[in-house]
PDB file of C-alpha atoms in Angstrom:
ATOM      1  CA  MET A   1       8.279   3.302  14.886  1.00  0.00           C
ATOM      2  CA  ASN A   2       5.394   5.634  14.288  1.00  0.00           C
ATOM      3  CA  TYR A   3       1.961   4.195  13.946  1.00  0.00           C
ATOM      4  CA  LYS A   4      -0.577   5.891  11.749  1.00  0.00           C
ATOM      5  CA  ILE A   5      -4.402   5.976  12.946  1.00  0.00           C
ATOM      6  CA  GLY A   6      -7.021   6.992  10.611  1.00  0.00           C
ATOM      7  CA  ILE A   7     -10.566   8.008  11.666  1.00  0.00           C
ATOM      8  CA  ILE A   8     -13.250   8.319   9.127  1.00  0.00           C
ATOM      9  CA  ASP A   9     -16.704   9.621  10.410  1.00  0.00           C
ATOM     10  CA  SER A  10     -19.157  11.932   8.704  1.00  0.00           C
ATOM     11  CA  ASN A  11     -20.659  13.091  11.953  1.00  0.00           C
ATOM     12  CA  GLN A  12     -18.122  15.972  12.849  1.00  0.00           C
ATOM     13  CA  LYS A  13     -19.012  15.984  16.683  1.00  0.00           C
ATOM     14  CA  ASP A  14     -18.291  12.085  16.928  1.00  0.00           C
ATOM     15  CA  LEU A  15     -15.049  12.743  14.852  1.00  0.00           C
ATOM     16  CA  ILE A  16     -13.890  15.419  17.311  1.00  0.00           C
ATOM     17  CA  LYS A  17     -14.760  13.387  20.283  1.00  0.00           C
ATOM     18  CA  LEU A  18     -12.894  10.381  19.319  1.00  0.00           C
ATOM     19  CA  ASN A  19      -9.983  12.312  18.334  1.00  0.00           C
ATOM     20  CA  HIS A  20      -9.901  14.100  21.571  1.00  0.00           C
ATOM     21  CA  LEU A  21     -10.164  10.747  23.399  1.00  0.00           C
ATOM     22  CA  LEU A  22      -7.342   9.210  21.474  1.00  0.00           C
ATOM     23  CA  SER A  23      -5.086  12.238  22.072  1.00  0.00           C
ATOM     24  CA  LYS A  24      -5.360  11.380  25.891  1.00  0.00           C
ATOM     25  CA  LEU A  25      -4.626   7.808  25.355  1.00  0.00           C
ATOM     26  CA  LYS A  26      -2.011   7.693  22.613  1.00  0.00           C
ATOM     27  CA  LYS A  27       1.724   7.856  23.034  1.00  0.00           C
ATOM     28  CA  GLU A  28       4.160  10.013  21.142  1.00  0.00           C
ATOM     29  CA  GLU A  29       4.685   7.164  18.464  1.00  0.00           C
ATOM     30  CA  PHE A  30       1.116   7.666  17.249  1.00  0.00           C
ATOM     31  CA  ASP A  31      -0.084  10.073  14.390  1.00  0.00           C
ATOM     32  CA  VAL A  32      -3.796  10.484  13.929  1.00  0.00           C
ATOM     33  CA  PHE A  33      -5.462  11.523  10.748  1.00  0.00           C
ATOM     34  CA  SER A  34      -9.178  12.591  10.699  1.00  0.00           C
ATOM     35  CA  PHE A  35     -11.535  12.447   7.628  1.00  0.00           C
ATOM     36  CA  ASN A  36     -15.064  14.114   7.923  1.00  0.00           C
ATOM     37  CA  ASP A  37     -15.686  13.234   4.260  1.00  0.00           C
ATOM     38  CA  PRO A  38     -15.116   9.599   3.370  1.00  0.00           C
ATOM     39  CA  ARG A  39     -14.312  10.795  -0.279  1.00  0.00           C
ATOM     40  CA  GLN A  40     -11.054  12.494   1.044  1.00  0.00           C
ATOM     41  CA  PHE A  41      -9.594   9.214   2.091  1.00  0.00           C
ATOM     42  CA  LYS A  42      -6.847   7.867   0.167  1.00  0.00           C
ATOM     43  CA  TYR A  43      -6.516   4.162  -0.248  1.00  0.00           C
ATOM     44  CA  ASN A  44      -3.058   3.929  -1.106  1.00  0.00           C
ATOM     45  CA  GLU A  45      -1.627   5.373   2.090  1.00  0.00           C
ATOM     46  CA  LYS A  46      -0.849   2.851   4.791  1.00  0.00           C
ATOM     47  CA  TYR A  47      -2.650   3.199   8.316  1.00  0.00           C
ATOM     48  CA  HIS A  48      -1.874   0.683  11.060  1.00  0.00           C
ATOM     49  CA  VAL A  49      -5.288   1.192  12.542  1.00  0.00           C
ATOM     50  CA  LEU A  50      -8.513   2.533  11.094  1.00  0.00           C
ATOM     51  CA  PHE A  51     -11.538   3.738  13.176  1.00  0.00           C
ATOM     52  CA  LEU A  52     -14.641   3.554  10.905  1.00  0.00           C
ATOM     53  CA  SER A  53     -18.222   4.815  11.282  1.00  0.00           C
ATOM     54  CA  ILE A  54     -20.379   2.395   9.596  1.00  0.00           C
ATOM     55  CA  VAL A  55     -23.379   4.601   8.223  1.00  0.00           C
ATOM     56  CA  MET A  56     -22.128   7.552   6.211  1.00  0.00           C
ATOM     57  CA  PRO A  57     -23.081   9.355   3.072  1.00  0.00           C
ATOM     58  CA  HIS A  58     -21.175   8.599  -0.205  1.00  0.00           C
ATOM     59  CA  ASN A  59     -19.521   5.480   1.287  1.00  0.00           C
ATOM     60  CA  ASP A  60     -20.058   3.236   4.266  1.00  0.00           C
ATOM     61  CA  GLY A  61     -17.506   1.769   6.643  1.00  0.00           C
ATOM     62  CA  PHE A  62     -17.960  -1.753   5.352  1.00  0.00           C
ATOM     63  CA  THR A  63     -17.230  -0.817   1.910  1.00  0.00           C
ATOM     64  CA  ILE A  64     -14.172   1.308   2.809  1.00  0.00           C
ATOM     65  CA  ALA A  65     -12.836  -1.594   5.072  1.00  0.00           C
ATOM     66  CA  LYS A  66     -13.237  -4.237   2.249  1.00  0.00           C
ATOM     67  CA  LYS A  67     -11.586  -2.018  -0.310  1.00  0.00           C
ATOM     68  CA  TYR A  68      -8.627  -1.004   1.850  1.00  0.00           C
ATOM     69  CA  LEU A  69      -7.824  -4.452   3.308  1.00  0.00           C
ATOM     70  CA  LYS A  70      -7.122  -5.685  -0.218  1.00  0.00           C
ATOM     71  CA  SER A  71      -3.988  -3.453  -0.271  1.00  0.00           C
ATOM     72  CA  PHE A  72      -3.208  -3.404   3.492  1.00  0.00           C
ATOM     73  CA  PRO A  73      -4.483  -6.742   5.197  1.00  0.00           C
ATOM     74  CA  LYS A  74      -2.570  -6.214   8.473  1.00  0.00           C
ATOM     75  CA  THR A  75      -4.302  -3.078   9.283  1.00  0.00           C
ATOM     76  CA  ILE A  76      -6.456  -3.096  12.344  1.00  0.00           C
ATOM     77  CA  ILE A  77     -10.066  -2.205  11.720  1.00  0.00           C
ATOM     78  CA  ILE A  78     -12.341  -0.836  14.591  1.00  0.00           C
ATOM     79  CA  PHE A  79     -15.948   0.013  13.723  1.00  0.00           C
ATOM     80  CA  VAL A  80     -17.514   2.855  15.812  1.00  0.00           C
ATOM     81  CA  THR A  81     -21.263   2.978  15.503  1.00  0.00           C
ATOM     82  CA  ASN A  82     -24.632   3.560  16.989  1.00  0.00           C
ATOM     83  CA  HIS A  83     -26.111   0.953  14.740  1.00  0.00           C
ATOM     84  CA  LYS A  84     -25.636  -2.229  16.830  1.00  0.00           C
ATOM     85  CA  GLU A  85     -27.997  -4.162  14.478  1.00  0.00           C
ATOM     86  CA  LEU A  86     -25.273  -3.885  11.762  1.00  0.00           C
ATOM     87  CA  VAL A  87     -22.552  -5.743  13.789  1.00  0.00           C
ATOM     88  CA  TYR A  88     -23.233  -9.148  12.288  1.00  0.00           C
ATOM     89  CA  GLN A  89     -23.054  -7.876   8.778  1.00  0.00           C
ATOM     90  CA  ALA A  90     -19.363  -7.259   9.261  1.00  0.00           C
ATOM     91  CA  CYS A  91     -18.434 -10.872   9.985  1.00  0.00           C
ATOM     92  CA  ASN A  92     -16.875 -11.435   6.621  1.00  0.00           C
ATOM     93  CA  ILE A  93     -14.668  -8.427   7.148  1.00  0.00           C
ATOM     94  CA  HIS A  94     -13.141  -9.793  10.452  1.00  0.00           C
ATOM     95  CA  PRO A  95     -12.797  -6.362  12.327  1.00  0.00           C
ATOM     96  CA  PHE A  96     -10.519  -6.228  15.297  1.00  0.00           C
ATOM     97  CA  ASP A  97     -13.413  -4.807  17.364  1.00  0.00           C
ATOM     98  CA  PHE A  98     -16.476  -2.660  17.613  1.00  0.00           C
ATOM     99  CA  ILE A  99     -17.121   0.421  19.778  1.00  0.00           C
ATOM    100  CA  ARG A 100     -20.545   1.788  20.589  1.00  0.00           C
ATOM    101  CA  LYS A 101     -20.640   5.540  20.232  1.00  0.00           C
ATOM    102  CA  GLU A 102     -23.037   5.819  23.273  1.00  0.00           C
ATOM    103  CA  LYS A 103     -20.216   4.065  25.294  1.00  0.00           C
ATOM    104  CA  LEU A 104     -17.260   5.592  23.585  1.00  0.00           C
ATOM    105  CA  GLU A 105     -15.479   7.013  26.665  1.00  0.00           C
ATOM    106  CA  VAL A 106     -15.698   3.683  28.380  1.00  0.00           C
ATOM    107  CA  GLU A 107     -14.926   1.277  25.600  1.00  0.00           C
ATOM    108  CA  ILE A 108     -12.236   3.240  23.914  1.00  0.00           C
ATOM    109  CA  SER A 109      -9.760   2.977  26.697  1.00  0.00           C
ATOM    110  CA  TYR A 110     -10.183  -0.958  26.765  1.00  0.00           C
ATOM    111  CA  VAL A 111     -10.000  -1.338  23.071  1.00  0.00           C
ATOM    112  CA  PHE A 112      -6.867   0.867  22.741  1.00  0.00           C
ATOM    113  CA  LYS A 113      -4.872  -1.260  25.126  1.00  0.00           C
ATOM    114  CA  GLU A 114      -5.791  -4.305  23.031  1.00  0.00           C
ATOM    115  CA  ILE A 115      -4.728  -2.354  19.940  1.00  0.00           C
ATOM    116  CA  ILE A 116      -1.348  -1.817  21.495  1.00  0.00           C
ATOM    117  CA  CYS A 117      -0.829  -5.389  22.193  1.00  0.00           C
ATOM    118  CA  LYS A 118      -1.849  -6.349  18.752  1.00  0.00           C
ATOM    119  CA  LEU A 119       0.602  -3.667  17.124  1.00  0.00           C
ATOM    120  CA  HIS A 120       3.435  -5.005  19.088  1.00  0.00           C
ATOM    121  CA  SER A 121       2.830  -8.535  17.861  1.00  0.00           C
ATOM    122  CA  LEU A 122       2.326  -7.396  14.164  1.00  0.00           C
ATOM    123  CA  TYR A 123       5.241  -5.023  14.316  1.00  0.00           C
ATOM    124  CA  PRO A 124       7.942  -6.023  16.893  1.00  0.00           C
ATOM    125  CA  HIS A 125      10.410  -3.385  17.485  1.00  0.00           C
ATOM    126  CA  ILE A 126      13.218  -2.132  19.634  1.00  0.00           C
ATOM    127  CA  THR A 127      13.371   1.030  21.400  1.00  0.00           C
ATOM    128  CA  LEU A 128      16.777   2.886  21.649  1.00  0.00           C
ATOM    129  CA  SER A 129      17.877   6.398  22.775  1.00  0.00           C
ATOM    130  CA  TYR A 130      20.686   8.596  21.603  1.00  0.00           C
ATOM    131  CA  GLN A 131      21.617  12.136  22.180  1.00  0.00           C
ATOM    132  CA  GLY A 132      18.282  12.899  23.603  1.00  0.00           C
ATOM    133  CA  ASN A 133      16.162  11.286  20.995  1.00  0.00           C
ATOM    134  CA  THR A 134      14.209   8.044  21.267  1.00  0.00           C
ATOM    135  CA  TYR A 135      13.709   5.631  18.219  1.00  0.00           C
ATOM    136  CA  HIS A 136      11.351   2.877  17.774  1.00  0.00           C
ATOM    137  CA  ILE A 137      12.621   0.505  15.147  1.00  0.00           C
ATOM    138  CA  ASN A 138      10.626  -2.308  13.513  1.00  0.00           C
ATOM    139  CA  ILE A 139      12.929  -5.303  13.685  1.00  0.00           C
ATOM    140  CA  HIS A 140      11.434  -6.682  10.263  1.00  0.00           C
ATOM    141  CA  ASP A 141      12.705  -3.319   8.718  1.00  0.00           C
ATOM    142  CA  ILE A 142      16.283  -4.013   9.828  1.00  0.00           C
ATOM    143  CA  ILE A 143      18.667  -5.290   7.157  1.00  0.00           C
ATOM    144  CA  PHE A 144      21.749  -5.617   9.365  1.00  0.00           C
ATOM    145  CA  CYS A 145      23.581  -3.975  12.226  1.00  0.00           C
ATOM    146  CA  GLU A 146      27.289  -3.175  12.132  1.00  0.00           C
ATOM    147  CA  SER A 147      29.516  -2.507  15.206  1.00  0.00           C
ATOM    148  CA  PHE A 148      32.665  -0.237  15.095  1.00  0.00           C
ATOM    149  CA  ASN A 149      34.446   1.958  17.669  1.00  0.00           C
ATOM    150  CA  HIS A 150      31.910   1.233  20.479  1.00  0.00           C
ATOM    151  CA  HIS A 151      29.132   2.322  18.208  1.00  0.00           C
ATOM    152  CA  ILE A 152      26.353   0.478  16.268  1.00  0.00           C
ATOM    153  CA  GLU A 153      24.827   1.337  12.946  1.00  0.00           C
ATOM    154  CA  ILE A 154      21.424  -0.238  12.333  1.00  0.00           C
ATOM    155  CA  HIS A 155      20.729  -0.323   8.635  1.00  0.00           C
ATOM    156  CA  CYS A 156      17.018  -0.421   7.678  1.00  0.00           C
ATOM    157  CA  LYS A 157      15.182  -0.281   4.432  1.00  0.00           C
ATOM    158  CA  ASP A 158      14.429   3.356   4.841  1.00  0.00           C
ATOM    159  CA  ASP A 159      17.054   4.915   7.023  1.00  0.00           C
ATOM    160  CA  THR A 160      20.199   4.187   9.073  1.00  0.00           C
ATOM    161  CA  TYR A 161      20.519   4.766  12.827  1.00  0.00           C
ATOM    162  CA  ARG A 162      23.624   5.179  14.946  1.00  0.00           C
ATOM    163  CA  PHE A 163      23.888   4.350  18.635  1.00  0.00           C
ATOM    164  CA  TYR A 164      26.253   4.077  21.535  1.00  0.00           C
ATOM    165  CA  ASN A 165      25.741   0.263  22.188  1.00  0.00           C
ATOM    166  CA  SER A 166      27.140  -3.202  21.754  1.00  0.00           C
ATOM    167  CA  LEU A 167      26.149  -5.711  19.123  1.00  0.00           C
ATOM    168  CA  LYS A 168      25.620  -8.282  21.658  1.00  0.00           C
ATOM    169  CA  ASN A 169      23.107  -6.120  23.477  1.00  0.00           C
ATOM    170  CA  ILE A 170      21.187  -5.377  20.217  1.00  0.00           C
ATOM    171  CA  TYR A 171      21.072  -9.043  19.414  1.00  0.00           C
ATOM    172  CA  SER A 172      19.528  -9.823  22.862  1.00  0.00           C
ATOM    173  CA  MET A 173      16.959  -7.011  22.419  1.00  0.00           C
ATOM    174  CA  ILE A 174      15.992  -8.158  18.919  1.00  0.00           C
ATOM    175  CA  ASN A 175      15.567 -11.686  20.060  1.00  0.00           C
ATOM    176  CA  ASN A 176      14.621 -13.124  16.786  1.00  0.00           C
ATOM    177  CA  GLN A 177      15.843 -16.427  15.147  1.00  0.00           C
ATOM    178  CA  SER A 178      16.058 -14.614  11.707  1.00  0.00           C
ATOM    179  CA  PHE A 179      19.031 -12.545  13.037  1.00  0.00           C
ATOM    180  CA  GLN A 180      22.453 -14.192  12.969  1.00  0.00           C
ATOM    181  CA  MET A 181      25.699 -12.838  14.322  1.00  0.00           C
ATOM    182  CA  LEU A 182      28.564 -12.987  11.841  1.00  0.00           C
ATOM    183  CA  GLY A 183      31.770 -12.594  13.716  1.00  0.00           C
ATOM    184  CA  ARG A 184      32.161  -9.594  16.005  1.00  0.00           C
ATOM    185  CA  SER A 185      31.053  -6.959  13.519  1.00  0.00           C
ATOM    186  CA  TYR A 186      27.814  -7.886  11.913  1.00  0.00           C
ATOM    187  CA  LEU A 187      24.348  -8.921  13.038  1.00  0.00           C
ATOM    188  CA  VAL A 188      22.474  -9.946   9.809  1.00  0.00           C
ATOM    189  CA  ASN A 189      18.648 -10.359   9.316  1.00  0.00           C
ATOM    190  CA  MET A 190      18.898 -13.375   7.108  1.00  0.00           C
ATOM    191  CA  ASN A 191      15.475 -12.751   5.567  1.00  0.00           C
ATOM    192  CA  LYS A 192      17.159  -9.869   3.849  1.00  0.00           C
ATOM    193  CA  VAL A 193      19.905 -11.939   2.286  1.00  0.00           C
ATOM    194  CA  ILE A 194      19.870 -12.186  -1.590  1.00  0.00           C
ATOM    195  CA  LYS A 195      22.761 -14.289  -2.179  1.00  0.00           C
ATOM    196  CA  LEU A 196      26.218 -15.425  -0.997  1.00  0.00           C
ATOM    197  CA  GLU A 197      28.865 -15.210  -3.816  1.00  0.00           C
ATOM    198  CA  ASN A 198      32.576 -15.817  -3.459  1.00  0.00           C
ATOM    199  CA  ASN A 199      33.408 -13.920  -0.041  1.00  0.00           C
ATOM    200  CA  THR A 200      30.573 -11.419  -0.244  1.00  0.00           C
ATOM    201  CA  LEU A 201      27.173 -11.548   1.265  1.00  0.00           C
ATOM    202  CA  TYR A 202      24.569  -9.589  -0.799  1.00  0.00           C
ATOM    203  CA  LEU A 203      21.671  -7.915   1.105  1.00  0.00           C
ATOM    204  CA  TYR A 204      18.646  -5.755   0.148  1.00  0.00           C
ATOM    205  CA  ASN A 205      19.204  -2.110  -0.665  1.00  0.00           C
ATOM    206  CA  ASN A 206      22.646  -2.988  -2.348  1.00  0.00           C
ATOM    207  CA  TYR A 207      24.340  -3.597   0.913  1.00  0.00           C
ATOM    208  CA  THR A 208      27.300  -6.099   0.868  1.00  0.00           C
ATOM    209  CA  ILE A 209      29.206  -7.634   3.776  1.00  0.00           C
ATOM    210  CA  PRO A 210      32.675  -9.283   3.447  1.00  0.00           C
ATOM    211  CA  ILE A 211      32.667 -12.860   4.714  1.00  0.00           C
ATOM    212  CA  ASN A 212      35.673 -14.815   5.932  1.00  0.00           C
ATOM    213  CA  LYS A 213      36.015 -18.427   5.308  1.00  0.00           C
ATOM    214  CA  LYS A 214      34.674 -19.638   8.731  1.00  0.00           C
ATOM    215  CA  ASN A 215      31.535 -17.555   8.283  1.00  0.00           C
ATOM    216  CA  LYS A 216      31.037 -18.518   4.697  1.00  0.00           C
ATOM    217  CA  SER A 217      30.679 -22.151   5.670  1.00  0.00           C
ATOM    218  CA  TYR A 218      28.122 -21.287   8.359  1.00  0.00           C
ATOM    219  CA  ILE A 219      26.113 -19.012   6.162  1.00  0.00           C
ATOM    220  CA  SER A 220      26.009 -21.526   3.349  1.00  0.00           C
ATOM    221  CA  SER A 221      24.440 -24.107   5.794  1.00  0.00           C
ATOM    222  CA  LEU A 222      21.887 -21.564   6.865  1.00  0.00           C
ATOM    223  CA  ILE A 223      20.864 -20.675   3.388  1.00  0.00           C
ATOM    224  CA  GLN A 224      20.647 -24.198   2.428  1.00  0.00           C
ATOM    225  CA  GLY A 225      18.449 -25.016   5.328  1.00  0.00           C
ATOM    226  CA  GLU A 226      16.525 -21.728   5.267  1.00  0.00           C
ATOM    227  CA  ASP A 227      15.105 -22.389   8.561  1.00  0.00           C
ATOM    228  CA  PHE A 228      15.171 -18.711   9.583  1.00  0.00           C
ATOM    229  CA  TYR A 229      12.532 -17.719   6.898  1.00  0.00           C
ATOM    230  CA  ASP A 230       9.109 -16.548   7.854  1.00  0.00           C
TER     231      ASP A 230
END
């Protein structure tokens, strides 16, 4: 998956410097967006990580963080500042970390490694390659996987991916109790199940899966127990 990083800093030199350092650290799955004017930042767009300067004209970093986290509480907030005396004022925001601008080159490297670990725990994913392209797929976005003719189709909420692979291997890679094998052809994220009716399993995005008698009894027991739900 592609992670989005936002940087908001009214100091143009500091903004360019941080952007440059991130470009050397980040991998291809990161997209970085910079805002020199806090008023240009859009609160309805999802960012996985926000680097915020604290003291800025028009809007300070604390205010931006509080407002943004109401819509996207999982976003990782990093304050980047010269004003160390303001650090304790951010306690009620619970930022992921602080970076001192005078120590930016040293501290960004350490913090970025921690960010990667946090992102992988928040958004667990599998990485697959096909025909020269590499795909990072968030397992929480997967609705179900289907096997046919030695290929796998992974149906997600926004897209479908096709790979030359086995369902057993995908199941091993996902390694999540919410996913259940249904026969040899389907691997289903049970958190995406809407209902089981007659011999049809109804999933999100209007997907349906035919269910045989053996699997119907098994799925019914899972739904009644609901042990797989987050």
